[in-house]
Short mmCIF file of C-alpha atoms and ligand atoms in Angstrom, two decimals:
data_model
loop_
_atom_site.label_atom_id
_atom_site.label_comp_id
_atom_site.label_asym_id
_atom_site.label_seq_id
_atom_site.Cartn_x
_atom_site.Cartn_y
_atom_site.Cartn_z
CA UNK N 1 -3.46 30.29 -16.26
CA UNK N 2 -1.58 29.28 -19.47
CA UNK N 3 -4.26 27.77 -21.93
CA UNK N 4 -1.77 25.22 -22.36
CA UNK N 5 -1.72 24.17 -18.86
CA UNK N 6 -5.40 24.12 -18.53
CA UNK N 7 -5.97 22.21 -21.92
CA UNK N 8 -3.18 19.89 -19.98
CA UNK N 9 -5.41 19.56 -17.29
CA UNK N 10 -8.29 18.52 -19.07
CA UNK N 11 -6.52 16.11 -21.02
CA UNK N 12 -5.25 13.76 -18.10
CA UNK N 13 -8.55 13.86 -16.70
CA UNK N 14 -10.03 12.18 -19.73
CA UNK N 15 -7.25 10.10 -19.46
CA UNK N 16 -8.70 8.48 -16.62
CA UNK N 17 -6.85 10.05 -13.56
CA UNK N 18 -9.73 11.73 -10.93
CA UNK N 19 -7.65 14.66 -9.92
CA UNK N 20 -4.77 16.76 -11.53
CA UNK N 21 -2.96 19.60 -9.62
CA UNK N 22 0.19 20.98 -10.21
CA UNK N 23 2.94 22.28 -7.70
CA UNK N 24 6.25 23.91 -8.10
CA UNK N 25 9.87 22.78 -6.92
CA UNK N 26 11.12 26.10 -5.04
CA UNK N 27 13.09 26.83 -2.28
CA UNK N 28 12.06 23.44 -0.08
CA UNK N 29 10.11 24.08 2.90
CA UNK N 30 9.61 19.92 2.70
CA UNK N 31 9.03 17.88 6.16
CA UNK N 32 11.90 16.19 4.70
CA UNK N 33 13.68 15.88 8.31
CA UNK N 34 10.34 13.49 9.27
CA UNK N 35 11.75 11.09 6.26
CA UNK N 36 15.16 11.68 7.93
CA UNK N 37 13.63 10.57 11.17
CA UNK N 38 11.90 8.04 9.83
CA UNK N 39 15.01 6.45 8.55
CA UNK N 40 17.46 6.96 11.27
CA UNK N 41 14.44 5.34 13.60
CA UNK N 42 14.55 1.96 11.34
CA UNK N 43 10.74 2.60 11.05
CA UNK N 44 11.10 1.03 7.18
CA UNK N 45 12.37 -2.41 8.42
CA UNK N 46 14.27 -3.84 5.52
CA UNK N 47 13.27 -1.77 2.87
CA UNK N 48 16.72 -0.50 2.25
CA UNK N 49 15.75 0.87 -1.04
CA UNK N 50 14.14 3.57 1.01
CA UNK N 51 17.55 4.21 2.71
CA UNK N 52 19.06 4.43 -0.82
CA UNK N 53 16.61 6.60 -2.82
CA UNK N 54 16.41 8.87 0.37
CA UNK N 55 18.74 11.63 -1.10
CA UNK N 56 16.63 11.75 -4.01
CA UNK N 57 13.42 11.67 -2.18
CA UNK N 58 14.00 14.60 -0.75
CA UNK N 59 15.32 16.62 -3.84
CA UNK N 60 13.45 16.08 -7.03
CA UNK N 61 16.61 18.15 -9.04
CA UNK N 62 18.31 14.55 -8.30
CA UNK N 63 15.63 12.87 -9.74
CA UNK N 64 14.92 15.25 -12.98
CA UNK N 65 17.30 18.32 -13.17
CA UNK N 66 15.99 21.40 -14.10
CA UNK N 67 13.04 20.11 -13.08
CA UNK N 68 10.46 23.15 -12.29
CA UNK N 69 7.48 21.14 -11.69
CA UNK N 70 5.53 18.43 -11.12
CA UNK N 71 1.51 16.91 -12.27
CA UNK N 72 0.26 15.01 -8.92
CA UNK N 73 -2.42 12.44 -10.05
CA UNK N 74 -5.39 10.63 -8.42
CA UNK N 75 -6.99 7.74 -9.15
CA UNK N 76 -10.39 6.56 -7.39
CA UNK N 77 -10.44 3.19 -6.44
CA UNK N 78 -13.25 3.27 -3.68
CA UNK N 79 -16.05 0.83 -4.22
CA UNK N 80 -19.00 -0.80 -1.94
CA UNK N 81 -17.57 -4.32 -1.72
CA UNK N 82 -16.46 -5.46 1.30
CA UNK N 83 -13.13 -6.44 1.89
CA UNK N 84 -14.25 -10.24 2.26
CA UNK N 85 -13.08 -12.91 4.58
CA UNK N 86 -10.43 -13.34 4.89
CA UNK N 87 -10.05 -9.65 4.27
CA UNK N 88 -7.73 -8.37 0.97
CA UNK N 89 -6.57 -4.37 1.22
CA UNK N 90 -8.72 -2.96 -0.97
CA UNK N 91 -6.33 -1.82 -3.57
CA UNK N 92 -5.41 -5.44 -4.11
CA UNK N 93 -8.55 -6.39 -5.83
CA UNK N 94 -7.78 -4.76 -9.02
CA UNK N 95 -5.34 -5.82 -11.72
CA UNK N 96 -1.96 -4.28 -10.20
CA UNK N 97 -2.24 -0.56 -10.51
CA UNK N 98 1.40 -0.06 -11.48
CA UNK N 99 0.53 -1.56 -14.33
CA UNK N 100 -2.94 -0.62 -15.52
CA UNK N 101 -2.16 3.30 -14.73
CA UNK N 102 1.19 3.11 -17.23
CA UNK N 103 -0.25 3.73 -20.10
CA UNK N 104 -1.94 6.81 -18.99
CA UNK N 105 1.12 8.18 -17.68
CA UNK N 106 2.69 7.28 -21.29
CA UNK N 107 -0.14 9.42 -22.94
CA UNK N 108 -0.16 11.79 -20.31
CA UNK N 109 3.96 12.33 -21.03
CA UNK N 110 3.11 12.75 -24.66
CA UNK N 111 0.27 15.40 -24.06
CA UNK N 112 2.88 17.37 -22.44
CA UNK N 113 5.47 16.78 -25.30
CA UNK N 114 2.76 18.02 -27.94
CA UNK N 115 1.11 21.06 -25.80
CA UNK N 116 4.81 22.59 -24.89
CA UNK N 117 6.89 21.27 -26.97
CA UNK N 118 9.67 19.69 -25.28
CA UNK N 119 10.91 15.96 -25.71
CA UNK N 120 10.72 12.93 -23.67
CA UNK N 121 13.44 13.83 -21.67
CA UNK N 122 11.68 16.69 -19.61
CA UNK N 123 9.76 14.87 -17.89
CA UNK N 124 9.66 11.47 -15.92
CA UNK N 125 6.52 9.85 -14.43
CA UNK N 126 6.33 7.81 -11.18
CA UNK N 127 3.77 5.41 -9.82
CA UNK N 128 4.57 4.29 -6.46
CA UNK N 129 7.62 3.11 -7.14
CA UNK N 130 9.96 5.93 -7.99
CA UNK N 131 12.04 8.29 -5.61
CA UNK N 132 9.14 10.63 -5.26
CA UNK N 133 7.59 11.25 -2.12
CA UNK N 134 4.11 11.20 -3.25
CA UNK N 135 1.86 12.11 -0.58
CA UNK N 136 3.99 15.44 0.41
CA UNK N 137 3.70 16.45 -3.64
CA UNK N 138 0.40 15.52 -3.41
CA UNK N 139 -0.80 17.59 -0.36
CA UNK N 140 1.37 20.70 -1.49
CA UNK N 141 -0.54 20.31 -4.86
CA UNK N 142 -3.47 20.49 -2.88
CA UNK N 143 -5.17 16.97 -3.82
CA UNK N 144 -5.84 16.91 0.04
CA UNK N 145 -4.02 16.56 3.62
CA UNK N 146 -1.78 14.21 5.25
CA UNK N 147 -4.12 12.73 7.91
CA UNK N 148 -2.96 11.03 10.86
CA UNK N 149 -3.01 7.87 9.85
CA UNK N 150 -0.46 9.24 7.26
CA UNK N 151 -2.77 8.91 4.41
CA UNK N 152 -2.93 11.83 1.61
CA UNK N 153 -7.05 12.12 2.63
CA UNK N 154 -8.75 13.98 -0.26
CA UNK N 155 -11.85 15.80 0.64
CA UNK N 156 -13.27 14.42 -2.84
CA UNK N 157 -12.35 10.98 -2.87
CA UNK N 158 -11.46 10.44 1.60
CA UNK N 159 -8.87 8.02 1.80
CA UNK N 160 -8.78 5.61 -1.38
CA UNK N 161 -6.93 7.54 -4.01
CA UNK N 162 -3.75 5.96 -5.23
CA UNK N 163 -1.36 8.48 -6.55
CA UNK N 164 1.31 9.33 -9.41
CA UNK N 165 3.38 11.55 -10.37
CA UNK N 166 5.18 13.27 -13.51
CA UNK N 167 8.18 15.47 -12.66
CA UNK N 168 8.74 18.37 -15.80
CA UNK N 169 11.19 20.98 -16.68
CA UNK N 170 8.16 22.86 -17.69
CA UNK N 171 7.23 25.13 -15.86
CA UNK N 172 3.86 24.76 -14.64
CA UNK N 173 1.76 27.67 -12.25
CA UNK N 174 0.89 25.61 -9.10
CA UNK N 175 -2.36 24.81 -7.34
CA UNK N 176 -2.90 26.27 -3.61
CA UNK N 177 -2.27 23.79 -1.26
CA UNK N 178 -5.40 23.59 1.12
CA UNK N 179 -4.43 24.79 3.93
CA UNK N 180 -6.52 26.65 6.97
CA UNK N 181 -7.31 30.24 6.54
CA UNK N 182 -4.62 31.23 9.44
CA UNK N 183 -2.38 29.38 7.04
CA UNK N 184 -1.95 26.64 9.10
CA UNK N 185 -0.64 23.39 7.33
CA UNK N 186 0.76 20.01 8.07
CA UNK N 187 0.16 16.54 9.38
CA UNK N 188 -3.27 15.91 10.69
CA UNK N 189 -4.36 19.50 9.36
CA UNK N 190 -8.40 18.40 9.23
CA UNK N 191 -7.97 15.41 11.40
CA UNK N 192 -9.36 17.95 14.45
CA UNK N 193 -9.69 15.74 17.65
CA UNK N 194 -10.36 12.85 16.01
CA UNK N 195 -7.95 9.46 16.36
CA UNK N 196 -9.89 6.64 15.61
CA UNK N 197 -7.10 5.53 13.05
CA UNK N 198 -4.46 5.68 15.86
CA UNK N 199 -6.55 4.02 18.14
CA UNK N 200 -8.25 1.38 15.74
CA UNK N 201 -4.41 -0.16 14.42
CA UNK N 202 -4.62 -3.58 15.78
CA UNK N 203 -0.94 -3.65 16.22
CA UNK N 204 0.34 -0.78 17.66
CA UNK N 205 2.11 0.64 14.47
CA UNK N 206 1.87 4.35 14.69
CA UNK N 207 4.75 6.16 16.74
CA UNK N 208 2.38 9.53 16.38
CA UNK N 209 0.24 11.35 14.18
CA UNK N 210 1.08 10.47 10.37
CA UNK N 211 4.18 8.27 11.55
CA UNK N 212 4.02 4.44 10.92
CA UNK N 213 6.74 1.79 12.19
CA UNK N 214 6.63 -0.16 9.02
CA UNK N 215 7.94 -3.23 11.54
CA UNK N 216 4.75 -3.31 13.39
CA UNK N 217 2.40 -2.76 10.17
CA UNK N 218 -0.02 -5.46 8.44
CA UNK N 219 0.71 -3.98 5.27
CA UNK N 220 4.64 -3.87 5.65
CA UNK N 221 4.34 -7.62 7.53
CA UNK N 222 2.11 -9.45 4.77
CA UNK N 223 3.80 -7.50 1.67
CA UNK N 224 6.68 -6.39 2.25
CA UNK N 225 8.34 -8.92 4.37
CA UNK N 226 9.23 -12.31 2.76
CA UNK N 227 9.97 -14.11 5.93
CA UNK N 228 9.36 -14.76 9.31
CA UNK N 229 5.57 -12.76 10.71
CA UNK N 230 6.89 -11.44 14.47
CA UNK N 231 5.00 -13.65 16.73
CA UNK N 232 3.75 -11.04 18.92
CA UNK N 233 2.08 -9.50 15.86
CA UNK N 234 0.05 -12.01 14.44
CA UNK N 235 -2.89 -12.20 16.32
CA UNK N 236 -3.40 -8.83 15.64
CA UNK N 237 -3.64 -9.32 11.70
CA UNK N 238 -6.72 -11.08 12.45
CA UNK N 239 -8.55 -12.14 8.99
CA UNK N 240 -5.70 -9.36 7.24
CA UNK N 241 -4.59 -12.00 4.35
CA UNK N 242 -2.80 -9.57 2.43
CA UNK N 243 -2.28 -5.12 3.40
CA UNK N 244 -4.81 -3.92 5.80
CA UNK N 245 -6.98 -1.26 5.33
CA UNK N 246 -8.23 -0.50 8.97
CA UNK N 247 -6.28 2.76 9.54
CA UNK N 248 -8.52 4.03 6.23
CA UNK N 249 -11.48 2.46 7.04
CA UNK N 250 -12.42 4.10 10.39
CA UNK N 251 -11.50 7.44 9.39
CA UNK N 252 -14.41 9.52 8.76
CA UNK N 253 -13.31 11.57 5.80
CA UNK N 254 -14.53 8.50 3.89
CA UNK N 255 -18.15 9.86 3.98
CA UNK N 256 -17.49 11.95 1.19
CA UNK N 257 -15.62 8.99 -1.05
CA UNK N 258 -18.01 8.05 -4.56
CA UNK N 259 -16.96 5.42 -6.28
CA UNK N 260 -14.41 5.90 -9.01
CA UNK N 261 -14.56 5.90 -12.73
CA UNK N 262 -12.42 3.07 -12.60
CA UNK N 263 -11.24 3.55 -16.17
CA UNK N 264 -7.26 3.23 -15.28
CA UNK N 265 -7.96 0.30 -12.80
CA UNK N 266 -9.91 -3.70 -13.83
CA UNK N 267 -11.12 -4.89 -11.33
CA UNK N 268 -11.25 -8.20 -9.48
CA UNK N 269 -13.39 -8.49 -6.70
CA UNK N 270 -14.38 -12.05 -7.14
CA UNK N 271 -11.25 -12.81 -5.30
CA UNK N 272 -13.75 -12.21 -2.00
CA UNK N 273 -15.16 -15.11 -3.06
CA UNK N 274 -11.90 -17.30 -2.35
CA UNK N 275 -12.52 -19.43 1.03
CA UNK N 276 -9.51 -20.04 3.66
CA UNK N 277 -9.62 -23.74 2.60
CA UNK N 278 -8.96 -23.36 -0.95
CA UNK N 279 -6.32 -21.18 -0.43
CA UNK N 280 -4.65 -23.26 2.15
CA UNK N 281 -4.83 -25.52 -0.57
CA UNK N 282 -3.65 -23.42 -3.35
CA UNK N 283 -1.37 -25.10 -5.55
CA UNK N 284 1.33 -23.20 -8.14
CA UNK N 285 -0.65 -23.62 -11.21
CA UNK N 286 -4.06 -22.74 -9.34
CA UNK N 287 -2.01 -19.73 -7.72
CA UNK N 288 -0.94 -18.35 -11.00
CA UNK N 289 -4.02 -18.65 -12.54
CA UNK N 290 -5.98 -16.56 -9.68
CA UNK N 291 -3.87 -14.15 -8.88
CA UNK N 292 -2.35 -13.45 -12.56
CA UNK N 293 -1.42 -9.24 -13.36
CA UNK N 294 -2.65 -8.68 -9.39
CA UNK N 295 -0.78 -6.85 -7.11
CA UNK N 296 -0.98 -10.57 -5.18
CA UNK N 297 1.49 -12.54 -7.32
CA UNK N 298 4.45 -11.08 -6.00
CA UNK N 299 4.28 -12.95 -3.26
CA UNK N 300 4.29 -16.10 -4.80
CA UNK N 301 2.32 -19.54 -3.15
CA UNK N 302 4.57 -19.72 0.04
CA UNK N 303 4.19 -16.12 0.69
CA UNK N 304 0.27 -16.05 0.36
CA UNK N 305 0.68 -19.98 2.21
CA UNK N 306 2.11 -18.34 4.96
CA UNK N 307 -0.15 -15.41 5.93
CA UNK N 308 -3.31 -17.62 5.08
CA UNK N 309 -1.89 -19.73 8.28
CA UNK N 310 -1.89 -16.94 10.39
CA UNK N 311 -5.04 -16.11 9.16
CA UNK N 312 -6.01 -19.55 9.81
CA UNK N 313 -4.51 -19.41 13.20
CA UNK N 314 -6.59 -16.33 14.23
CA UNK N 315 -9.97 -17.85 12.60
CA UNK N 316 -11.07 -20.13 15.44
CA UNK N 317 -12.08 -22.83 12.91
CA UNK N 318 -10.97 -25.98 13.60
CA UNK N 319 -11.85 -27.04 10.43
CA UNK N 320 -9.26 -25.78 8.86
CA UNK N 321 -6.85 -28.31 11.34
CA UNK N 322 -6.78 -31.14 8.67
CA UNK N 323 -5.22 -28.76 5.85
CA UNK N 324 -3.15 -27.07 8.36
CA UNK N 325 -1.14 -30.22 9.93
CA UNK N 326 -0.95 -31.11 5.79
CA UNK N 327 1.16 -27.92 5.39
CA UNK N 328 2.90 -28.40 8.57
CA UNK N 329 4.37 -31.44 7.81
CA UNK N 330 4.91 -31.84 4.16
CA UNK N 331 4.96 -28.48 2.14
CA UNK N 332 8.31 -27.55 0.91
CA UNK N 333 8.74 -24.39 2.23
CA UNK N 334 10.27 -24.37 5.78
CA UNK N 335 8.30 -20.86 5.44
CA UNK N 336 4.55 -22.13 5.51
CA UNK N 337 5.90 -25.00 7.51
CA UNK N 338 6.64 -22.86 10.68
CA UNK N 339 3.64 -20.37 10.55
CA UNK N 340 1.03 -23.49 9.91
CA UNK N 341 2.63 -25.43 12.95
CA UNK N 342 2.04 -22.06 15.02
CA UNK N 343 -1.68 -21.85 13.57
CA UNK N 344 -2.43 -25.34 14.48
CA UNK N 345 -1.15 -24.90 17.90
CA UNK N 346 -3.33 -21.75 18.24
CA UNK N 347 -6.16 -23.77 17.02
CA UNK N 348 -5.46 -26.01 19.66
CA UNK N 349 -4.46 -28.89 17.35
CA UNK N 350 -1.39 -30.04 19.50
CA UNK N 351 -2.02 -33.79 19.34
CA UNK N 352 -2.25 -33.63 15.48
CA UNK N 353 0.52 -32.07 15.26
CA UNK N 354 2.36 -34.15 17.41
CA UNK N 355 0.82 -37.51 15.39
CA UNK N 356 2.39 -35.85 11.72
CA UNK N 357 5.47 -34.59 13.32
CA UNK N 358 6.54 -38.19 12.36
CA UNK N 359 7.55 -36.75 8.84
CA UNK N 360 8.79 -33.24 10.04
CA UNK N 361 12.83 -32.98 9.10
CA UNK N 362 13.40 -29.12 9.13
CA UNK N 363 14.50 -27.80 12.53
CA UNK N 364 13.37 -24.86 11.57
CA UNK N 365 9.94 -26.32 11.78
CA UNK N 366 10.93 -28.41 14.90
CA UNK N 367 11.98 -25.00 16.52
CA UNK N 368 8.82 -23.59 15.83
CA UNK N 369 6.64 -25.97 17.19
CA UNK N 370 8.68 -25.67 20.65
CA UNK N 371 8.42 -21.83 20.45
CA UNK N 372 4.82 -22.21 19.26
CA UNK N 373 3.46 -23.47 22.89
CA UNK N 374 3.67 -19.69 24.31
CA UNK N 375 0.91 -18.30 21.93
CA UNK N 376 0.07 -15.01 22.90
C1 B12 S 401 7.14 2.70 1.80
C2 B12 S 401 5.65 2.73 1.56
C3 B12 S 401 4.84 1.98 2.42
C4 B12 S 401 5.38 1.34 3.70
C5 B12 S 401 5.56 2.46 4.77
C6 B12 S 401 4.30 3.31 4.96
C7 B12 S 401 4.56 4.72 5.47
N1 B12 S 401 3.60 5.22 6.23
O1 B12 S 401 5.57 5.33 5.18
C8 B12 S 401 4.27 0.28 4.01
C9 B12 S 401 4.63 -1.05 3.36
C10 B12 S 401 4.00 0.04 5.50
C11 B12 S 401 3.08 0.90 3.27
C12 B12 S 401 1.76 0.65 3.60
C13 B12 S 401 0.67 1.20 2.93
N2 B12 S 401 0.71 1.88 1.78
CO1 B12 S 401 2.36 2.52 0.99
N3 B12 S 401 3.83 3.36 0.20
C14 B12 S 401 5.10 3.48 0.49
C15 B12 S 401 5.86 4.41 -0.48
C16 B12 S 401 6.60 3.54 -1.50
C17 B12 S 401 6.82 5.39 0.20
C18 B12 S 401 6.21 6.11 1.43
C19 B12 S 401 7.23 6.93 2.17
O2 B12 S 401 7.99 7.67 1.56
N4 B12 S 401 7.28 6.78 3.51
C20 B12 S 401 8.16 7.51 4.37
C21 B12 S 401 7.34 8.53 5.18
C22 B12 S 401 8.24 9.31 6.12
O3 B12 S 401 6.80 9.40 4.19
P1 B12 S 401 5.23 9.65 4.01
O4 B12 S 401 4.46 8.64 4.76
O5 B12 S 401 4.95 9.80 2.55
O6 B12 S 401 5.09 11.04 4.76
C23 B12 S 401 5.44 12.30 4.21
C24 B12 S 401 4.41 13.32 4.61
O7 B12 S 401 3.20 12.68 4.93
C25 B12 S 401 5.01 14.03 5.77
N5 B12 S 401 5.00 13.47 7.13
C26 B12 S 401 4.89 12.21 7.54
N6 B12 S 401 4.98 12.13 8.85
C27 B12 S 401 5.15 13.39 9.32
C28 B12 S 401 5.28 13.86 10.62
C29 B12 S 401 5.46 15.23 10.81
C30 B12 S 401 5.61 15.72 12.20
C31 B12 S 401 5.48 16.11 9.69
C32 B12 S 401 5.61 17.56 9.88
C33 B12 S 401 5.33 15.60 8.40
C34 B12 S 401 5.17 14.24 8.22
O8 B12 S 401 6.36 14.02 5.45
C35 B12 S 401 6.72 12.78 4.91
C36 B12 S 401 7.89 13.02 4.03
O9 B12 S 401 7.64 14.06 3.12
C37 B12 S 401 4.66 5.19 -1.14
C38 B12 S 401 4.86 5.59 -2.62
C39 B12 S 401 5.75 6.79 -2.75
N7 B12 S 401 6.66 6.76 -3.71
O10 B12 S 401 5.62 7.76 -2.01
C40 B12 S 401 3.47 4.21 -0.98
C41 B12 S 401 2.07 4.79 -0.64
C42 B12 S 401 2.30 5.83 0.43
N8 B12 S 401 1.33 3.67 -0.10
C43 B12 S 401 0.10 3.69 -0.39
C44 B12 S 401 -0.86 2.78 0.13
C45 B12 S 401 -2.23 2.74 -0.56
C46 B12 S 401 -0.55 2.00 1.25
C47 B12 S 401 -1.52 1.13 2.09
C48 B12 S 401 -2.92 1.71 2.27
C49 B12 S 401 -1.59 -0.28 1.42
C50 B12 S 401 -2.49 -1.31 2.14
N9 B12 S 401 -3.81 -1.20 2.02
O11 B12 S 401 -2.00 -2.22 2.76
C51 B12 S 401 -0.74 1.03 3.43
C52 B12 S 401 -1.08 2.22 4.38
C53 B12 S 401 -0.20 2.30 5.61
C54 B12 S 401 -0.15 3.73 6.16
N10 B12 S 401 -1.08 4.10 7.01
O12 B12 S 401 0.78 4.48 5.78
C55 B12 S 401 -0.26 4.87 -1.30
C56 B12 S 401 -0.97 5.94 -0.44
C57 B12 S 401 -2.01 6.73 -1.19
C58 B12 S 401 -2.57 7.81 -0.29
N11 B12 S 401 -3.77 8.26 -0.63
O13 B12 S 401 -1.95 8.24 0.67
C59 B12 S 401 1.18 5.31 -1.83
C60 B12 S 401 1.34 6.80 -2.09
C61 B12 S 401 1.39 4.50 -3.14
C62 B12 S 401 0.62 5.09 -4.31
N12 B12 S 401 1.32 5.48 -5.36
O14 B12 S 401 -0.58 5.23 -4.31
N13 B12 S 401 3.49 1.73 2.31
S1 SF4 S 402 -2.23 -0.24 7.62
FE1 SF4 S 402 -3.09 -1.42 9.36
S2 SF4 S 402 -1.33 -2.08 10.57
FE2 SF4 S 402 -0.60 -0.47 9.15
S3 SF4 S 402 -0.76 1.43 10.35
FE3 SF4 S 402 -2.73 1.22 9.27
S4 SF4 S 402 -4.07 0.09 10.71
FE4 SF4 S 402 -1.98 -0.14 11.44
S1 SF4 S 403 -9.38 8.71 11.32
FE1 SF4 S 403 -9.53 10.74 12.27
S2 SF4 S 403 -7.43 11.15 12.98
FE2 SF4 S 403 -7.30 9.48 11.52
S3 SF4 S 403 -6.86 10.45 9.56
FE3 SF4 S 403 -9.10 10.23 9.67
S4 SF4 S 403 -9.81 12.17 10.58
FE4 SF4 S 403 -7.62 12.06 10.93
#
């Protein structure tokens, strides 16, 4: 291998990122058609930016031209703490990766200007959000396999790696994917018999091996979406206050996961310590101070408001009903109004309700609480 590329190597490892392998943009022998499918099923809900950035997903020459090749990174975020109750995906208790990880990818870009001389313009880095479809690049690099549960699974770090990416017009010699010895490769490739993940998702969201129907998913449901949770699907996100790890969790791939170096991630796992009641009773300024450069502010109070109800709603603490009928009949958001009616109902709070639904104006709200007598 090119001294160069090896010296490369090194250099993003000290950098922080846990693995570095390289692959090549040939002829494409992509599963592209299973992001084709995936689309034209409606399996990504309402992320239309998917839809739009498809074309480019699938051809990195869109994305970079004369691009040759691209760097697939890793970075360890595994640790012993437990997700908590209620339960935060584990990612989440870090300072948001997109933005702790960027400055790595900046030095990482100007390694590569320095060891091959070329300018900022041959090459583009990714984290998460770019038109990049990671985990493919990252299994043909040969960081690990797409398991079943559709996670890149490395054999170093199991499940918990999050990944980037910089696309080059150098031209880099690329890692061996890991594949079988017959050659064999794909989805599920050392998943064997197992299917605990398939059979551990408490809502029913994979459609097969490695394919998840983003509608049905915790993750999509408590992040993604910014309005109404389904009904039918929130029992099933149980303590899950925010992405849901459970698919990872189970799988047993994990058994080789050490904890990370942690030096592109800070982390911030005293957010366990948060109790149901104090975030039910979470106000702006308290909201922006806790969750301040997390992945959680995005969602702003109403959004974290409104999963903490169904949250609430699955706890089986009637404790909680005071706080609950509060939000049901006076917070401002018709949002948190309409999934706090549902968890007081579910708490069996009905003649609470009934007593503040002196001050309920939104028929939204009013709606709700009709609807809300059929829990499932
Ligand atoms: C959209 C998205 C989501 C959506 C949809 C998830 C999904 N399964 O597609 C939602 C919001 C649900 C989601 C959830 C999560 N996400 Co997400 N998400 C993405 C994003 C932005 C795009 C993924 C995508 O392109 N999906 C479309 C499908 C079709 O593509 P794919 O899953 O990558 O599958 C490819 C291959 O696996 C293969 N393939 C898949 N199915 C099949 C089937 C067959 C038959 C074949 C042959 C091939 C094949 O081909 C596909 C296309 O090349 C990526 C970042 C990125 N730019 O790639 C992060 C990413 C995938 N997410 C990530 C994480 C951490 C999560 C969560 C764990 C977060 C959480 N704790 O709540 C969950 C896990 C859910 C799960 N089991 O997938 C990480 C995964 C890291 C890893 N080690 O795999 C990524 C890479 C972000 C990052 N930079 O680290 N996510
Ligand atoms: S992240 Fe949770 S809800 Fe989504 S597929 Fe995995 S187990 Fe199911
Ligand atoms: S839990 Fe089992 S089936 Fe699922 S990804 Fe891990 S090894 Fe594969």
């Amino acid at each position: 291998m090119d001294p160069r590329q090896a010296e490369l190597r090194r250099r993003l490892g000290a950098l922080g990122f846990d693995d570095v392998r390289f692959a090549s943009f040939g002829p494409s022998t992509s599963s592209g058609q299973a992001l084709r499918d995936w689309l034209a099923q409606g399996l990504h809900a309402d992320m239309h930016w998917m839809e739009r950035s498809a074309e480019k997903r699938l051809d990195p020459q869109l994305v970079l031209p004369g691009a040759k090749s691209i760097v697939m990174l890793g970075v360890n975020y595994w640790s012993p703490q437990a997700p908590g109750h209620p339960a935060w995906a584990r990612y989440a208790l870090h300072e948001d990766y997109h933005d702790t990880i960027k400055p790595a990818l900046i030095a990482a870009g100007r390694a590569i200007e320095e060891l091959f001389d070329v300018s900022g313009l041959d090459y583009r880095y990714y984290v998460d959000t770019g038109p990049v479809l990671e985990r493919e690049w990252a299994a043909r690099a040969g960081i690990g396999f797409v398991g079943k549960n559709a996670m890149l699974i490395s054999q170093t770090h199991g499940n918990w790696l999050l990944l980037a990416a910089i696309l080059t017009r150098v031209e880099l010699a690329a890692d061996q994917p890991r594949r079988k010895q017959n050659g064999e490769g794909g989805v599920g490739l050392w998943c064997g018999k197992c299917t605990r993940c398939l059979d551990a998702c408490p809502t029913q969201a994979f459609r097969g091996p490695g394919v998840v129907d983003a509608r049905r998913c915790i993750s999509y449901q408590t992040i993604e979406n910014k309005g109404i949770i389904p009904r039918e699907l929130r029992a099933g996100i149980g303590p899950r206050i925010f992405g849901c790890d459970v698919c990872l969790e189970v799988c047993p791939w994990n058994r080789f996961a050490r904890e990370g170096r942690r030096l592109l991630l800070a982390v911030r796992h005293e957010l366990t310590q948060l109790s149901l009641q104090e975030i039910l009773e979470i106000t702006p300024a308290k909201f922006a101070e806790l969750f301040r450069r997390t992945p959680i502010k995005r969602l702003k109070p109403a959004g974290l408001l409104r999963n903490a109800c169904v949250v609430a709603g699955n706890s089986d603490d009637r404790s909680l009903l005071p706080v609950l009928v509060r939000l049901a009949a006076q917070h401002e958001s018709p949002l948190v109004r309409a999934h706090a009616v549902w968890a007081v109902r579910r708490l069996g709070g009905g003649e609470q309700l009934a007593a503040a639904r002196a001050v309920e104006t939104d028929a939204s709200v009013l709606a709700e609480y009709a609807e809300s007598t059929a829990v499932p």
